[in-house]
Short mmCIF file of C-alpha atoms in Angstrom, two decimals:
data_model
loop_
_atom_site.label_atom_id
_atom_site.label_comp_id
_atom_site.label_asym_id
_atom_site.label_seq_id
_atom_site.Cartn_x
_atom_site.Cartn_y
_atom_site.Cartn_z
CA UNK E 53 0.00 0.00 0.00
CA UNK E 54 0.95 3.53 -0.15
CA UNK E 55 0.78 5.07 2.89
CA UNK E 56 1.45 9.12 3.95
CA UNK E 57 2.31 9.49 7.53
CA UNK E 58 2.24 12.95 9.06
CA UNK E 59 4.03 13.64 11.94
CA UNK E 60 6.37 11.19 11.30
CA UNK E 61 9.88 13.12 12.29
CA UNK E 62 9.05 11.81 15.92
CA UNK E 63 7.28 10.09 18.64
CA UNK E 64 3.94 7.74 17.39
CA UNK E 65 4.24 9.27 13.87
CA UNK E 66 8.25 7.88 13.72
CA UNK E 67 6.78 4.71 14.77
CA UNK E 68 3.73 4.17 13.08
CA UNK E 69 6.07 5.07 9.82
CA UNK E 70 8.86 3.46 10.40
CA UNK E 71 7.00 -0.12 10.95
CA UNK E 72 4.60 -0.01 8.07
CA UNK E 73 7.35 0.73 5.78
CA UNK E 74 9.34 -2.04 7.91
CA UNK E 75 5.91 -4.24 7.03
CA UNK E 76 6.36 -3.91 3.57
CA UNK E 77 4.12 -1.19 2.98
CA UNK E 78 5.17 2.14 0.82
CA UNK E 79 5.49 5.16 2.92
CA UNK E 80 6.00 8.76 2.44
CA UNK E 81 7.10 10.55 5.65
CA UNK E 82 5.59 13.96 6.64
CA UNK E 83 6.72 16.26 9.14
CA UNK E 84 9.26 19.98 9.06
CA UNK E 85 12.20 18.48 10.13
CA UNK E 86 13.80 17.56 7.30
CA UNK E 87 16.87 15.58 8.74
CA UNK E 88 14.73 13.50 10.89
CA UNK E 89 13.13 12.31 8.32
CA UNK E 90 15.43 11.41 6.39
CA UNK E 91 16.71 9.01 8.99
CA UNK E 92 13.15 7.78 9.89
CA UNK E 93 12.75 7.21 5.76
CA UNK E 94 16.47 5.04 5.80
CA UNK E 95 15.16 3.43 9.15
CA UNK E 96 11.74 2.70 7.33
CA UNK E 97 13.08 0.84 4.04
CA UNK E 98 13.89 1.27 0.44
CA UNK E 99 11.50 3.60 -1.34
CA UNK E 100 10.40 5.35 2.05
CA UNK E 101 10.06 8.96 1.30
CA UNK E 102 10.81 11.88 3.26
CA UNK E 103 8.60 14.98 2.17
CA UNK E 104 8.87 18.20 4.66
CA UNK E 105 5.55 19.73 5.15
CA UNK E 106 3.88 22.16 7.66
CA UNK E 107 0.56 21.37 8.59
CA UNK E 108 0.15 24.88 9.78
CA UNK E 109 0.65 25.93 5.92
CA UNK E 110 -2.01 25.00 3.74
CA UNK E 111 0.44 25.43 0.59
CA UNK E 112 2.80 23.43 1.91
CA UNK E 113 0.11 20.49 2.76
CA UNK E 114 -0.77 20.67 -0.85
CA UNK E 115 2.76 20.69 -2.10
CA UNK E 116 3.64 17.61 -0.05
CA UNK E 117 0.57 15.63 -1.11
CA UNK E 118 1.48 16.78 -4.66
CA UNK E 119 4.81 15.23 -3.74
CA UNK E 120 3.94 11.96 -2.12
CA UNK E 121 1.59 11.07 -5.39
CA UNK E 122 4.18 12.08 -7.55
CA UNK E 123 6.64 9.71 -6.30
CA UNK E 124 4.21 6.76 -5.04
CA UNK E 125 2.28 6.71 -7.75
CA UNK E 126 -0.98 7.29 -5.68
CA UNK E 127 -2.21 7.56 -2.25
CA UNK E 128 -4.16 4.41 -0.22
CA UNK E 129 -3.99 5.74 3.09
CA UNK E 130 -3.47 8.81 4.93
CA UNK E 131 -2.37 8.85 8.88
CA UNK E 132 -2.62 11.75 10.81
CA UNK E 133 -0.35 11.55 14.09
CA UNK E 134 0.47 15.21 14.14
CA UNK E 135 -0.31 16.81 17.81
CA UNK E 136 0.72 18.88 20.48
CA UNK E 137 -0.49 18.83 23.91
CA UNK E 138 0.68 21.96 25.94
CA UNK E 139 0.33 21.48 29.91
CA UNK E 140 -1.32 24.93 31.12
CA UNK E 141 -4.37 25.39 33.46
CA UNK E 142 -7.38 26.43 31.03
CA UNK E 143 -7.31 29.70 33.31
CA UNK E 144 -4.01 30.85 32.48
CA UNK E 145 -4.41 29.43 28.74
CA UNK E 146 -3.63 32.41 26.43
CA UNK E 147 -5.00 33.08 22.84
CA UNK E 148 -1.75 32.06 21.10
CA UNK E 149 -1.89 28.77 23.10
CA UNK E 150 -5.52 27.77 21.97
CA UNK E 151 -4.33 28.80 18.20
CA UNK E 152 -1.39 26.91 18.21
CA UNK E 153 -3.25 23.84 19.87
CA UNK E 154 -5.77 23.97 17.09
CA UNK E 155 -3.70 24.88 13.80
CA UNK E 156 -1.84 21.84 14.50
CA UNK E 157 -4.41 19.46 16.08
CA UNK E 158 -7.56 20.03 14.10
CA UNK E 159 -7.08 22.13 10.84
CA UNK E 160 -3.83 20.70 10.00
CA UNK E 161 -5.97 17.22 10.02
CA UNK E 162 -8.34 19.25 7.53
CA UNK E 163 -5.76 20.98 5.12
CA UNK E 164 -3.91 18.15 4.54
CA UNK E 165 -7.24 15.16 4.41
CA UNK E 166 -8.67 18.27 1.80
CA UNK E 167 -5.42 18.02 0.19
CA UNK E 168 -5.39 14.01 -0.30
CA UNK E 169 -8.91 13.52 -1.03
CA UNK E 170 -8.97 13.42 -4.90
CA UNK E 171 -6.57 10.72 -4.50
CA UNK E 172 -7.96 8.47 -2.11
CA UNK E 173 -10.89 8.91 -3.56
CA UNK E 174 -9.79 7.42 -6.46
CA UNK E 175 -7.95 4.53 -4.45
CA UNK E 176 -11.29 4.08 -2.25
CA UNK E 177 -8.59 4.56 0.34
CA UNK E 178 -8.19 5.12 4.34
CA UNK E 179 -7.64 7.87 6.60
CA UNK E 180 -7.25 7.69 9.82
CA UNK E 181 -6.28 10.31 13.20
CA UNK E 182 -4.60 9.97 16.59
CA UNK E 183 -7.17 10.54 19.05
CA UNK E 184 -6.69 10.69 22.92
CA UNK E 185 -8.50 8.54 25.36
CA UNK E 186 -9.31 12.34 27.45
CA UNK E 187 -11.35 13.56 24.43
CA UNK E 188 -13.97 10.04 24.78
CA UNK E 189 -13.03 7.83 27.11
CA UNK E 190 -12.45 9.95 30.41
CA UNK E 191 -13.54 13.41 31.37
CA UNK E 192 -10.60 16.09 30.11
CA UNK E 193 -7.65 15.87 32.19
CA UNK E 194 -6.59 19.28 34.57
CA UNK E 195 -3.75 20.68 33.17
CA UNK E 196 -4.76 19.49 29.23
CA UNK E 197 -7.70 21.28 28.88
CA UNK E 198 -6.81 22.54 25.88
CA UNK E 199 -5.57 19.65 24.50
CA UNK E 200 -8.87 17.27 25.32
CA UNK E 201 -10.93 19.92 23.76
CA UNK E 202 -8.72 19.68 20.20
CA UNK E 203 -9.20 16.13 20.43
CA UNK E 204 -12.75 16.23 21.23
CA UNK E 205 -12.72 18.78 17.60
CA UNK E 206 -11.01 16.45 15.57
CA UNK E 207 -13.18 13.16 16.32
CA UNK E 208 -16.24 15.54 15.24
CA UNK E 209 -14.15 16.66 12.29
CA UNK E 210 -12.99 12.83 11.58
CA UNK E 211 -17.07 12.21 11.69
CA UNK E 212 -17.80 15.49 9.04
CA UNK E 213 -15.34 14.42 6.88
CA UNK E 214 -17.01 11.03 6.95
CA UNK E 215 -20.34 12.13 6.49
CA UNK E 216 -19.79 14.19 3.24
CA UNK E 217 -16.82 11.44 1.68
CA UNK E 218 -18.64 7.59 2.65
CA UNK E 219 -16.49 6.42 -0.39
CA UNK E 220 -13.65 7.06 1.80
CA UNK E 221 -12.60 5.00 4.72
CA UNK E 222 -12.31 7.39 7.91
CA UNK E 223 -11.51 6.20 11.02
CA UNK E 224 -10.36 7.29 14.34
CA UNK E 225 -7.73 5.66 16.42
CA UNK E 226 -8.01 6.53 20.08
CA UNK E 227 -5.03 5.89 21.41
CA UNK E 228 -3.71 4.83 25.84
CA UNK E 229 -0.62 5.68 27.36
CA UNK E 230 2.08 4.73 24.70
CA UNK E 231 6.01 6.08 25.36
CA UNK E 232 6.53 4.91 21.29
CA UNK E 233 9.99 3.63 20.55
CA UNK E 234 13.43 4.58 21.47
CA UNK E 235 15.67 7.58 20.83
CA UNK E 236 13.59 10.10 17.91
CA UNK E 237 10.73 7.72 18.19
CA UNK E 238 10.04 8.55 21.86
CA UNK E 239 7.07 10.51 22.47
CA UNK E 240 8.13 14.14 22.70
CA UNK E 241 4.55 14.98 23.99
CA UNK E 242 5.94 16.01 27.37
CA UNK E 243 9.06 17.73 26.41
CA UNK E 244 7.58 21.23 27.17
CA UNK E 245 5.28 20.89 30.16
CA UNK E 246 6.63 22.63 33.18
CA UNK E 247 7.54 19.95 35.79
CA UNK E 248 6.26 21.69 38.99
CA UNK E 249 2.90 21.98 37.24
CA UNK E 250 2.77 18.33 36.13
CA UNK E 251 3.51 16.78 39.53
CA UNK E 252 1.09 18.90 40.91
CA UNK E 253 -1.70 17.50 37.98
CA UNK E 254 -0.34 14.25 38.25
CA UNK E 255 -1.67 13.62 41.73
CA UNK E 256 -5.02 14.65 40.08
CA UNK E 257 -4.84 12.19 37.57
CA UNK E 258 -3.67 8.78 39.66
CA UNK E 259 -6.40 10.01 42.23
CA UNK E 260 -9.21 10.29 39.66
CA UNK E 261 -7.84 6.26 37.86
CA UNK E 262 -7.32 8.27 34.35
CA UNK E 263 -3.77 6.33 34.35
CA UNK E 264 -3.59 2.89 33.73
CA UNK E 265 -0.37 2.00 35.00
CA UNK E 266 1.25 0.00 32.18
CA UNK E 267 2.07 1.74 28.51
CA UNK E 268 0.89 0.16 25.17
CA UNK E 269 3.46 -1.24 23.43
CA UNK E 270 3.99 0.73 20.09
CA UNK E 271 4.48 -3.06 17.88
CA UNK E 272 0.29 -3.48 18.87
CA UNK E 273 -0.47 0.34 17.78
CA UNK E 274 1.15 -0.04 14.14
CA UNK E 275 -0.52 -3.41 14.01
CA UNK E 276 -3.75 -2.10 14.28
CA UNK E 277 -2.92 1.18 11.50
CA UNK E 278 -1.37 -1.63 9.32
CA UNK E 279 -5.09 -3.58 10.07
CA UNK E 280 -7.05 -0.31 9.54
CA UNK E 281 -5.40 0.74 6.15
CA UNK E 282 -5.21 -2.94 4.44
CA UNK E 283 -9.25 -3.00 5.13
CA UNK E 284 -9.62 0.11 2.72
CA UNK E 285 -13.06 1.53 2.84
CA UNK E 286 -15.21 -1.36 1.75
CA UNK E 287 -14.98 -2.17 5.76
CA UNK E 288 -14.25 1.18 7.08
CA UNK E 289 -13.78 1.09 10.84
CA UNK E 290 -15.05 4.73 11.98
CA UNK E 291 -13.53 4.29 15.66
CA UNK E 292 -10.97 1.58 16.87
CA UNK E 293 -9.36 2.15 20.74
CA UNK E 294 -6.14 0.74 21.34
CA UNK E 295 -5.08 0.96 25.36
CA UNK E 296 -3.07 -0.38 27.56
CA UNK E 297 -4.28 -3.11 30.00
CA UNK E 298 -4.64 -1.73 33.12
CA UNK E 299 -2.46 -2.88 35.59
CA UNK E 300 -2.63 -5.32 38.89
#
């Protein structure tokens, strides 16, 4: 299959790529760091692709689409694992915050699903989105306000695109506490947060059972994209959860 991954220079993204293309599948990675890339595309296989592209740009989402079909010959399936989660109470959550939060989260997901479409259209392709277990599956966690509530957006925008493109197979993958893989491939979710904030949140969050207490191994998460994107959309999926088991 041909696959585009975006956010692929790092954490999920860097996995999710890196072990279809390791599966056999034909991947173009997506992301602005251009060096990264290029090691996740070596890492990845022969004819894995490394195409920069800001989803905050909606020229550049078209360029690298333009890009990806040029050199796989077509798109099957689209991932979206592009997302930031900044750690800020929603009090003390400023404009620039809730615009960053959403240019990247939810109308990067648009621009570059609006930018793919003609061409998995004509595959009968998949698409499908990193969700987050605090935009469905628990109330939004203190400290991530912002972040749930993008998340919460872009399962409703997964659903609209859905609802106007049934041809297409959209789904959305909720996904547990997963660290990802090792070195680039690590989540860099947390990299930002302030640390005296998050162990004060953190107490909030083991006291309220949002954690489960074991991570998801990353192997099981491209498994199930691999599973999603072979099905195409004569079985579309529209919502698959893959978490950790809880444990004790």
């Amino acid at each position: 299959m041909r696959v585009v991954v975006v956010g692929a220079s790092s954490g999920l993204g860097r996995c999710i790529a890196i072990g279809l293309g390791q599966r056999g599948e034909r991947v173009a990675l997506m992301a602005r760091r251009k060096d990264r890339l290029q090691d996740a595309a070596a890492e990845a296989g022969p004819g894995a692709l490394a195409v920069t592209c800001d989803v905050t740009d909606e020229e550049s989402c078209r360029a690298a689409v333009a890009e990806a079909v040029r050199e796989l010959g077509g798109i099957d399936g689209l991932v979206y694992a592009t997302g930031i989660g900044p750690l800020v109470r929603l009090a003390d959550t400023d404009a620039e915050t809730w615009r960053r939060t959403f240019d990247t989260n939810v109308i990067g997901a648009s621009l570059i699903t609006a930018a793919a479409l003609p061409h998995l259209d004509a595959s009968q392709g998949t698409a499908a989105y990193l969700s987050s277990i605090s935009a469905s599956h628990t109330p939004p966690w203190p400290g991530l306000g912002a972040y749930a509530v993008s998340k919460a957006a872009l399962d409703k925008l997964v659903e609209a695109w859905r609802s106007e493109h049934p041809q297409i197979g959209f789904t959305r993958i909720t996904v547990g506490d997963c660290a990802g893989g090792e070195g680039d491939s690590m989540t860099g979710f947390n990299a930002d947060w302030d640390m005296d904030l998050m162990a004060e949140v953190a107490q909030t969050w083991v006291a309220r059972d949002y954690l489960a207490g074991a991570l998801l191994e990353v192997d099981e998460l491209v498994r199930v994209v691999q599973s999603v994107m072979r099905l195409g959309s004569s079985a579309s999926i529209p919502y698959v959860a893959v978490v950790p088991r809880r444990s004790g």
